[in-house]
């Protein structure tokens, strides 16, 4: 759901800065969770989730959109 929410916000015309920051926080948590599972050799338990690179890309896009809303 976090990934879908991020994509929707990136497509939105005027998302609020608060929405973007909340999404950024959720993406960071998702990234940390998957990274932890990968380090623990439990990556197969989260195999349906996005890759770290995909999440990092969304994080960078959200950061850029936050800069544009200032």
Short mmCIF file of C-alpha atoms in Angstrom, two decimals:
data_model
loop_
_atom_site.label_atom_id
_atom_site.label_comp_id
_atom_site.label_asym_id
_atom_site.label_seq_id
_atom_site.Cartn_x
_atom_site.Cartn_y
_atom_site.Cartn_z
CA UNK A 1 0.00 0.00 0.00
CA UNK A 2 2.87 2.37 0.77
CA UNK A 3 4.23 2.01 -2.76
CA UNK A 4 0.83 2.67 -4.33
CA UNK A 5 0.29 5.69 -2.08
CA UNK A 6 3.67 7.11 -3.12
CA UNK A 7 2.89 6.66 -6.80
CA UNK A 8 -0.50 8.37 -6.36
CA UNK A 9 1.10 11.32 -4.59
CA UNK A 10 3.71 11.64 -7.31
CA UNK A 11 0.94 11.82 -9.91
CA UNK A 12 -1.19 14.22 -7.86
CA UNK A 13 -1.25 17.82 -9.00
CA UNK A 14 -1.07 19.51 -5.59
CA UNK A 15 -0.31 17.12 -2.74
CA UNK A 16 0.29 18.81 0.59
CA UNK A 17 3.76 18.89 2.08
CA UNK A 18 2.38 16.99 5.08
CA UNK A 19 1.11 14.18 2.82
CA UNK A 20 4.49 13.97 1.11
CA UNK A 21 6.39 13.89 4.40
CA UNK A 22 4.10 11.16 5.78
CA UNK A 23 4.63 9.13 2.64
CA UNK A 24 8.38 9.65 2.83
CA UNK A 25 8.36 8.35 6.40
CA UNK A 26 6.34 5.27 5.38
CA UNK A 27 8.70 4.55 2.48
CA UNK A 28 11.71 4.84 4.78
CA UNK A 29 10.14 2.32 7.17
CA UNK A 30 9.41 -0.07 4.30
CA UNK A 31 12.97 0.32 3.04
CA UNK A 32 14.38 -0.39 6.49
CA UNK A 33 12.17 -3.44 6.94
CA UNK A 34 13.17 -4.99 3.64
CA UNK A 35 16.82 -4.12 4.21
CA UNK A 36 16.71 -5.78 7.63
CA UNK A 37 15.08 -8.89 6.25
CA UNK A 38 17.69 -9.03 3.49
CA UNK A 39 20.58 -8.69 5.94
CA UNK A 40 19.03 -11.45 8.09
CA UNK A 41 18.86 -13.76 5.05
CA UNK A 42 15.07 -13.71 5.26
CA UNK A 43 14.51 -11.84 1.99
CA UNK A 44 12.36 -14.68 0.67
CA UNK A 45 9.76 -13.82 3.33
CA UNK A 46 9.24 -10.41 1.72
CA UNK A 47 9.66 -11.53 -1.89
CA UNK A 48 6.37 -9.95 -2.97
CA UNK A 49 7.56 -6.52 -1.95
CA UNK A 50 9.40 -4.03 -4.09
CA UNK A 51 13.16 -4.04 -4.34
CA UNK A 52 15.29 -1.64 -2.34
CA UNK A 53 16.27 0.17 -5.54
CA UNK A 54 12.62 0.76 -6.47
CA UNK A 55 11.82 2.11 -3.01
CA UNK A 56 14.93 4.30 -3.04
CA UNK A 57 13.84 5.71 -6.40
CA UNK A 58 10.40 6.58 -5.00
CA UNK A 59 12.04 8.18 -1.95
CA UNK A 60 14.16 10.39 -4.21
CA UNK A 61 11.14 11.37 -6.30
CA UNK A 62 9.13 12.27 -3.18
CA UNK A 63 12.06 14.33 -1.84
CA UNK A 64 12.20 16.21 -5.14
CA UNK A 65 8.46 16.86 -5.04
CA UNK A 66 8.80 18.18 -1.46
CA UNK A 67 11.45 20.64 -2.65
CA UNK A 68 9.08 21.83 -5.37
CA UNK A 69 6.27 22.48 -2.88
CA UNK A 70 8.29 25.01 -0.85
#
